[in-house]
Amino acid sequence: MKRVIFLLLAFVCIICKAVTFDVDGIRYEIESQTLKEVSVAIIPKSISYPTYSTYKGDINIPEYVSFNGAQYHVIGIGAHAFSECYQLGEIKLPTSIRFIGFGAFSYSNIGSISLHEGIDSIGAAAFRDCHNLVSIVLPKSLKHLSTTVFMNCRNLKSVGFLTEELNSIPDDTFNGCSSLEDIVLPNTIKELGSSAFMSTEKLETLHIPGSVEKIGSSCFYRCGATYLEIPDKVKVLQGEMFRGSKRLKTVKLPSSIESLTKQMFRGCDSLQNIVLPDNITEIPSYCFAECYQLSKVSFPARLRKVVSNAFMNCSLSNVYLPEGTIAVDIEAFYGCPIDTLYLPSTLETIGGWAFSLRNLKELVLPASIKKIGSYAFDDVQLEKITCMWVTPISCEENVFKNETYLYAQLVVPNESIELYQSTTPWSSFFNMSGHNLTGLTNSIHIKPFIESYINLEGIKSNKPYRGLNLIQYRNGEVKKVFIK
């Protein structure tokens, strides 16, 4: 789609052009008859290929050219002047050049070029897809860059900024510069555009100037930086800003940030820890999904909700949700090896598969919870569950795995034992005891503890067998139970 738009814009530029003339094999377009100024123009291959220029070999552009008895000053490189030129040699620009136009060198084989002082603007896609371009230095006089200027320059390794007046790195400026290794942004930059550094996998070091106030969506998508510090002046983070940045280990977010976005850090394989600013109230879906090394998260003090799949398949072992959190959505922590989980007294809902993990042994369910979704703890081999409801809520039996009902200890309020014995799924627990709400003291054993499980061959075990089991309790009671 971008390619189609690119060609349409180029066609409009060409059909709207002013008077042109040729001198020594170079075509010029009159920019101002009054000021006697011209720019280098495209020599199209044909009407069918209006953006394919036909220049070849070394090009030496003069500062002045003569036409019809008048001398014209060469001030720019026009739209698509050297676009699609695959046999260019050395190009020498005069010091009179002030602008480089839209797509001027796009899709050409240009390998190097010197940009002199005096150039103050570079148009959109000016060097797009110049696969032979290895390095470039932007002059001190530069004030304006347009979008996609160096997009897909896959061999571009170094970019130097001499400019002290540039205030923006626009959308897609370095998108697809997969070899970029060396770049230092000037301290005048206030805005980084959307996808500006997307797919710069070899860019390990990127310092974001403190002057930056705005960063566009997907700006660092698949960027190679290992450390990124977002300046304090940035108030909003947009889109999938860091997604797929596989080398990113640490991100420092300013306290001013109030929200995150979907999939913002998804697939940041090397991210190990993060401190979330206290003003954040919601962690969106897939925000940290598949951050396989993420083992520590400092949750924001004002957190209200963890949305579906937010931390799916992370390495979190300790999760302490702050007071004020009211919801943990479906699969929010699915696949995390959590062994310590704190659920706040404000929590109201737990979504399905929210904590389908393996290492958690002990669980306390606060009285504030109103709903627990199916399979919320299905993959957890719990040993002890403490419920704080005086009047228990009803859930589907598939909230827990079958083995949990057989040998996990269920601890409930003393005065509510009969209610739990008649409410699903709590009535399915074989080991139930009472506690005082204040001291959580296990004081009554309503259902006796299991001594052993016996299969049809008479072999005893402390864990149930699949199929028919004889369950022997410590008080001598025996029951038959079929385990799927």
XYZ file of C-alpha atoms in Angstrom:
484
model
C 0.000 0.000 0.000
C 2.808 2.432 0.881
C 4.421 1.666 -2.488
C 1.156 2.483 -4.328
C 0.746 5.786 -2.499
C 4.399 6.544 -3.197
C 3.887 6.090 -6.968
C 0.650 8.082 -7.037
C 2.287 11.031 -5.309
C 5.200 10.815 -7.700
C 2.848 10.874 -10.695
C 1.100 13.974 -9.367
C 4.465 15.684 -8.885
C 5.499 14.915 -12.461
C 2.297 15.994 -14.254
C 2.234 19.246 -12.308
C 5.830 20.170 -13.095
C 6.881 23.514 -14.518
C 9.085 24.277 -17.542
C 12.112 22.006 -17.968
C 15.261 22.087 -20.094
C 18.338 19.879 -20.560
C 21.987 20.873 -20.218
C 24.862 18.356 -20.568
C 22.577 15.387 -20.066
C 20.941 16.744 -16.914
C 17.347 17.966 -16.890
C 16.391 21.021 -14.877
C 13.039 22.335 -13.750
C 12.470 26.046 -13.263
C 11.510 26.725 -9.648
C 11.357 30.517 -9.980
C 11.599 32.492 -13.181
C 11.910 35.708 -11.221
C 14.772 34.492 -9.005
C 16.238 32.366 -11.797
C 16.292 29.211 -9.684
C 16.086 25.605 -10.876
C 16.223 22.076 -9.514
C 17.498 18.838 -11.043
C 14.543 16.988 -12.574
C 13.755 13.406 -13.510
C 14.220 12.123 -17.050
C 11.484 9.467 -17.086
C 12.125 6.130 -18.709
C 8.713 6.279 -20.389
C 5.115 7.345 -19.842
C 4.465 3.868 -18.445
C 7.269 4.288 -15.899
C 7.003 7.921 -14.773
C 9.117 7.434 -11.627
C 11.925 5.476 -13.300
C 14.726 7.912 -14.042
C 17.376 7.196 -16.691
C 20.561 8.798 -15.315
C 23.722 6.652 -15.394
C 27.361 6.895 -14.362
C 29.013 9.832 -12.575
C 26.856 12.934 -12.150
C 28.488 16.303 -11.503
C 25.808 18.911 -10.898
C 26.948 22.522 -11.454
C 26.023 25.497 -9.271
C 24.771 27.482 -12.296
C 23.358 26.555 -15.712
C 22.440 28.706 -18.724
C 19.193 28.565 -20.673
C 17.850 30.966 -23.315
C 20.507 33.494 -22.527
C 19.816 33.536 -18.789
C 21.830 32.023 -15.943
C 19.960 29.897 -13.399
C 20.988 28.977 -9.857
C 20.703 25.228 -9.047
C 19.046 25.084 -5.616
C 17.587 21.592 -5.302
C 17.227 17.961 -6.343
C 13.636 17.543 -7.517
C 11.104 14.791 -6.938
C 12.336 11.395 -8.172
C 15.252 12.980 -10.003
C 17.398 9.849 -9.584
C 14.715 7.367 -8.540
C 15.153 3.782 -9.731
C 18.588 4.574 -11.214
C 20.554 1.336 -10.840
C 23.760 2.363 -12.649
C 24.730 5.573 -10.883
C 28.361 6.342 -10.182
C 29.582 9.233 -8.028
C 27.170 12.101 -7.516
C 28.574 15.535 -6.672
C 26.202 18.150 -5.363
C 26.997 21.877 -5.524
C 27.032 23.955 -2.337
C 24.054 25.892 -3.709
C 21.635 23.001 -3.033
C 18.981 23.923 -0.440
C 16.557 21.012 -0.671
C 16.364 17.374 -1.686
C 12.891 16.517 -2.933
C 10.401 13.699 -2.613
C 11.930 10.332 -3.543
C 14.953 12.072 -5.092
C 17.310 9.066 -4.806
C 14.767 6.376 -3.860
C 15.359 2.803 -5.038
C 18.690 3.804 -6.609
C 22.098 2.185 -6.221
C 23.694 5.282 -4.662
C 26.401 4.222 -2.210
C 27.548 7.522 -0.724
C 26.773 11.207 -0.970
C 28.032 14.390 0.695
C 25.313 16.733 1.920
C 26.764 20.253 2.078
C 25.903 23.062 4.445
C 22.948 24.985 3.091
C 20.590 22.040 2.701
C 17.684 22.800 5.023
C 15.100 20.174 4.037
C 14.989 16.570 2.825
C 11.726 15.330 1.336
C 9.782 12.157 2.025
C 11.420 8.909 0.870
C 14.412 10.840 -0.496
C 16.780 7.893 0.105
C 14.221 5.143 0.602
C 15.410 1.637 -0.323
C 18.929 2.783 -1.200
C 20.441 -0.586 -0.335
C 24.022 0.441 -1.096
C 24.007 3.468 1.200
C 26.309 2.739 4.160
C 26.710 6.070 5.956
C 25.507 9.635 5.781
C 26.043 12.898 7.682
C 23.190 15.381 7.935
C 24.433 18.981 7.748
C 24.207 21.643 10.413
C 21.815 23.673 8.246
C 19.151 20.922 8.161
C 15.843 22.030 9.691
C 13.308 19.592 8.286
C 13.141 15.870 7.562
C 10.030 14.325 6.008
C 8.745 10.781 6.545
C 10.412 7.571 5.306
C 13.622 9.398 4.295
C 15.895 6.381 4.954
C 13.258 3.657 5.095
C 14.577 0.185 4.191
C 18.179 1.319 3.688
C 19.152 -2.112 4.901
C 22.941 -1.556 4.763
C 22.965 1.875 6.373
C 25.235 1.572 9.425
C 25.990 5.120 10.519
C 24.041 8.386 10.600
C 25.636 11.597 11.831
C 23.739 14.706 12.899
C 25.507 18.050 12.736
C 22.231 19.950 12.778
C 21.237 22.057 15.785
C 17.798 23.036 14.472
C 16.081 19.742 13.656
C 13.174 19.061 16.043
C 11.620 15.886 14.665
C 12.512 12.383 13.501
C 9.319 11.724 11.488
C 7.360 8.531 10.867
C 9.339 5.599 9.433
C 12.555 7.615 9.078
C 14.801 4.625 9.852
C 12.209 1.861 9.553
C 13.873 -1.230 8.102
C 17.461 0.004 8.554
C 18.413 -3.425 9.815
C 22.194 -2.721 9.831
C 22.039 0.628 11.667
C 24.557 0.593 14.537
C 25.672 4.161 15.158
C 23.366 7.134 15.633
C 23.361 10.002 18.143
C 20.244 12.156 18.105
C 20.679 15.908 18.605
C 19.376 17.545 21.786
C 16.946 19.666 19.773
C 14.657 16.721 18.932
C 11.169 17.056 20.430
C 9.315 14.295 18.604
C 10.048 10.741 17.461
C 7.515 9.606 14.871
C 5.609 6.367 14.520
C 7.831 3.423 13.535
C 10.816 5.792 13.369
C 13.221 3.061 14.573
C 11.197 -0.013 13.644
C 13.244 -3.054 12.613
C 16.627 -1.598 13.543
C 17.735 -4.890 15.047
C 21.462 -4.062 15.268
C 21.001 -0.715 17.017
C 22.108 -1.756 20.515
C 22.576 1.769 21.901
C 20.025 4.540 21.492
C 19.982 7.573 23.742
C 16.687 9.443 23.654
C 17.385 13.153 24.279
C 15.718 14.749 27.286
C 14.179 17.279 24.907
C 11.789 14.649 23.454
C 8.151 15.335 24.352
C 6.274 12.932 22.071
C 6.914 9.406 20.789
C 4.736 7.824 18.099
C 3.277 4.326 18.000
C 5.578 1.379 17.259
C 8.564 3.732 17.402
C 10.898 1.016 18.766
C 9.126 -2.044 17.325
C 11.828 -4.723 16.815
C 14.569 -2.260 17.784
C 17.891 -3.764 18.920
C 18.434 -1.413 21.881
C 19.201 -3.140 25.209
C 18.289 -0.133 27.368
C 15.779 2.648 26.759
C 14.986 5.565 29.043
C 11.872 7.524 28.174
C 12.316 11.243 29.028
C 10.236 12.903 31.742
C 8.575 15.249 29.228
C 6.799 12.329 27.524
C 3.252 12.058 28.893
C 1.727 9.420 26.598
C 3.012 6.117 25.175
C 1.336 4.965 21.974
C 0.689 1.719 20.138
C 2.961 -1.307 20.150
C 5.915 0.901 20.982
C 8.466 -1.716 22.132
C 6.944 -4.880 20.692
C 9.346 -7.532 19.455
C 12.479 -5.778 20.721
C 14.205 -9.020 21.571
C 17.390 -7.513 23.069
C 15.642 -5.002 25.307
C 16.556 -5.773 28.920
C 15.544 -2.614 30.765
C 13.059 0.200 30.158
C 12.771 3.212 32.408
C 9.375 4.879 32.228
C 8.730 8.391 33.585
C 6.328 8.882 36.489
C 4.127 11.042 34.258
C 2.876 8.044 32.259
C -0.780 7.247 33.019
C -1.533 4.448 30.547
C -0.054 1.584 28.562
C -1.360 0.087 25.310
C -2.132 -3.354 23.933
C 0.900 -5.459 23.046
C 3.256 -2.631 23.978
C 6.037 -4.949 25.209
C 4.875 -8.208 23.653
C 7.742 -10.464 22.599
C 10.485 -8.498 24.382
C 12.331 -11.735 25.072
C 15.148 -10.236 27.161
C 13.112 -7.869 29.356
C 13.866 -8.908 32.936
C 12.152 -6.394 35.190
C 10.083 -3.252 35.008
C 8.740 -0.599 37.379
C 5.317 0.625 36.300
C 4.463 4.251 37.166
C 1.907 4.602 39.975
C -0.647 6.505 37.867
C -1.313 3.523 35.594
C -4.719 2.004 36.366
C -4.907 -0.765 33.772
C -2.470 -3.200 32.183
C -3.895 -3.865 28.696
C -4.245 -7.157 26.883
C -1.014 -8.851 25.768
C 0.940 -5.858 27.082
C 3.790 -8.067 28.382
C 2.805 -11.353 26.737
C 5.698 -13.627 25.776
C 8.304 -11.612 27.658
C 9.882 -14.914 28.563
C 12.544 -13.549 30.939
C 10.323 -11.046 32.746
C 10.605 -12.199 36.357
C 9.876 -9.042 38.357
C 7.163 -6.398 37.992
C 6.535 -3.535 40.402
C 2.825 -3.007 39.968
C 1.423 0.559 40.064
C -0.168 1.693 43.312
C -3.380 2.771 41.525
C -3.850 -0.417 39.510
C -7.483 -1.397 39.009
C -7.418 -4.067 36.326
C -5.111 -6.605 34.678
C -6.629 -7.300 31.255
C -6.647 -10.614 29.379
C -3.280 -12.201 28.512
C -1.402 -9.200 29.922
C 1.458 -11.348 31.318
C 0.887 -14.570 29.381
C 3.966 -16.829 29.399
C 6.212 -14.542 31.444
C 8.620 -15.790 34.135
C 6.905 -14.145 37.084
C 7.324 -16.115 40.307
C 6.039 -13.544 42.802
C 2.879 -11.534 42.106
C 1.693 -8.985 44.649
C -1.349 -7.156 43.302
C -1.890 -3.831 45.114
C -4.958 -2.955 47.153
C -7.447 -1.298 44.832
C -7.145 -3.935 42.103
C -10.657 -5.151 41.277
C -10.238 -7.464 38.270
C -7.844 -10.028 36.806
C -9.150 -11.002 33.374
C -8.997 -14.244 31.405
C -5.487 -15.718 31.026
C -3.936 -12.603 32.557
C -1.073 -14.618 34.126
C -1.479 -17.797 32.105
C 1.727 -19.809 31.905
C 3.592 -17.849 34.602
C 5.485 -20.041 37.133
C 4.037 -18.181 40.129
C 4.834 -19.648 43.540
C 3.743 -16.644 45.635
C 0.461 -14.882 44.906
C -1.173 -12.084 46.873
C -4.752 -11.217 45.962
C -5.897 -7.890 47.479
C -9.009 -7.477 49.630
C -10.554 -5.324 46.861
C -10.463 -7.996 44.137
C -13.904 -8.795 42.674
C -13.385 -10.962 39.593
C -10.892 -13.599 38.437
C -11.210 -14.605 34.793
C -10.976 -18.061 33.291
C -7.475 -19.564 33.122
C -6.216 -16.424 34.910
C -3.679 -18.364 36.997
C -3.300 -21.626 35.103
C 0.191 -22.222 36.382
C 2.094 -25.011 38.077
C 4.150 -23.821 41.039
C 1.557 -22.220 43.322
C 0.989 -24.288 46.469
C -1.051 -22.036 48.710
C -3.929 -19.681 47.872
C -5.970 -17.178 49.900
C -9.238 -16.033 48.321
C -10.441 -12.703 49.801
C -14.092 -12.106 50.706
C -14.386 -9.360 48.081
C -14.327 -11.841 45.174
C -17.706 -12.153 43.444
C -16.815 -14.312 40.460
C -14.170 -16.885 39.521
C -14.058 -18.036 35.890
C -13.716 -21.556 34.572
C -10.275 -23.176 34.885
C -8.928 -20.150 36.776
C -6.616 -22.457 38.773
C -6.931 -25.566 36.626
C -3.213 -26.202 36.145
C -2.259 -25.499 39.765
C -1.352 -28.309 42.154
C -2.587 -26.493 45.245
C -1.992 -27.890 48.704
C -3.963 -25.359 50.728
C -6.819 -22.966 49.908
C -8.088 -20.451 52.462
C -11.480 -18.864 51.752
C -12.529 -15.657 53.488
C -16.224 -15.584 52.452
C -18.731 -15.951 55.260
C -21.283 -16.773 52.576
C -19.371 -18.641 49.844
C -19.866 -17.824 46.183
C -20.819 -20.564 43.760
C -18.475 -21.473 40.874
C -18.122 -24.211 38.305
C -16.239 -27.276 39.534
C -13.673 -26.806 36.757
C -12.191 -23.819 38.613
C -9.724 -26.305 40.146
C -8.241 -29.528 38.809
C -9.650 -32.854 40.057
C -6.648 -33.664 42.248
C -7.096 -30.406 44.151
C -10.483 -31.524 45.463
C -9.003 -34.821 46.619
C -5.969 -33.837 48.662
C -5.750 -30.032 48.979
C -6.748 -28.640 52.368
C -9.701 -26.220 52.219
C -9.818 -23.760 55.117
C -13.070 -21.810 55.629
C -14.649 -19.608 58.348
C -15.815 -21.614 61.342
C -19.406 -20.382 61.175
C -19.727 -21.117 57.438
C -18.687 -24.750 57.223
C -22.178 -26.056 56.520
C -22.687 -23.442 53.799
C -19.463 -24.530 52.089
C -20.517 -28.186 52.333
C -23.632 -27.367 50.305
C -22.101 -24.984 47.734
C -20.330 -25.884 44.487
C -17.387 -26.354 44.096
C -16.430 -26.219 47.787
C -18.608 -29.191 48.650
C -16.348 -31.379 46.506
C -13.312 -30.947 48.765
C -12.461 -34.000 50.882
C -10.304 -32.046 53.338
C -12.140 -29.128 54.902
C -11.339 -27.297 58.121
C -12.486 -24.129 59.888
C -10.687 -20.973 60.943
C -11.384 -17.766 62.808
C -11.512 -14.769 60.478
C -9.069 -12.838 62.639
C -6.446 -15.458 63.373
C -6.947 -17.915 60.515
C -6.596 -20.752 63.040
C -7.364 -24.220 61.747
C -9.658 -25.324 64.563
C -12.144 -27.882 63.247
C -11.748 -30.826 60.882
C -15.187 -31.395 59.434
C -13.994 -33.868 56.822
C -11.145 -36.000 58.138
C -7.745 -35.812 56.442
C -6.918 -38.484 53.886
C -4.465 -41.135 55.038
C -3.895 -42.849 51.662
C -5.281 -43.817 48.257
C -5.596 -47.549 47.403
C -5.945 -48.853 43.839
C -7.633 -52.108 42.759
C -4.345 -53.982 43.299
C -4.265 -52.868 46.916
C -1.249 -50.570 46.447
C -1.254 -47.500 48.687
C -0.172 -43.977 47.660
C -0.386 -40.442 49.022
C -1.723 -39.325 45.613
C -4.840 -40.569 43.794
C -4.734 -43.120 40.989
C -6.637 -42.757 37.760
C -9.754 -44.908 37.822
C -11.302 -46.441 40.933
C -9.718 -45.466 44.292
C -10.372 -46.535 47.849
C -9.738 -43.449 49.991
C -8.689 -44.256 53.542
C -9.138 -41.440 56.065
C -7.168 -40.993 59.296
C -10.270 -41.782 61.372
C -10.568 -45.180 59.665
C -13.360 -44.243 57.266
C -13.083 -45.655 53.708
C -14.750 -44.350 50.520
C -14.801 -45.373 46.882
C -14.010 -42.585 44.378
C -13.492 -42.701 40.617
C -10.781 -40.355 39.298
C -10.817 -39.369 35.636
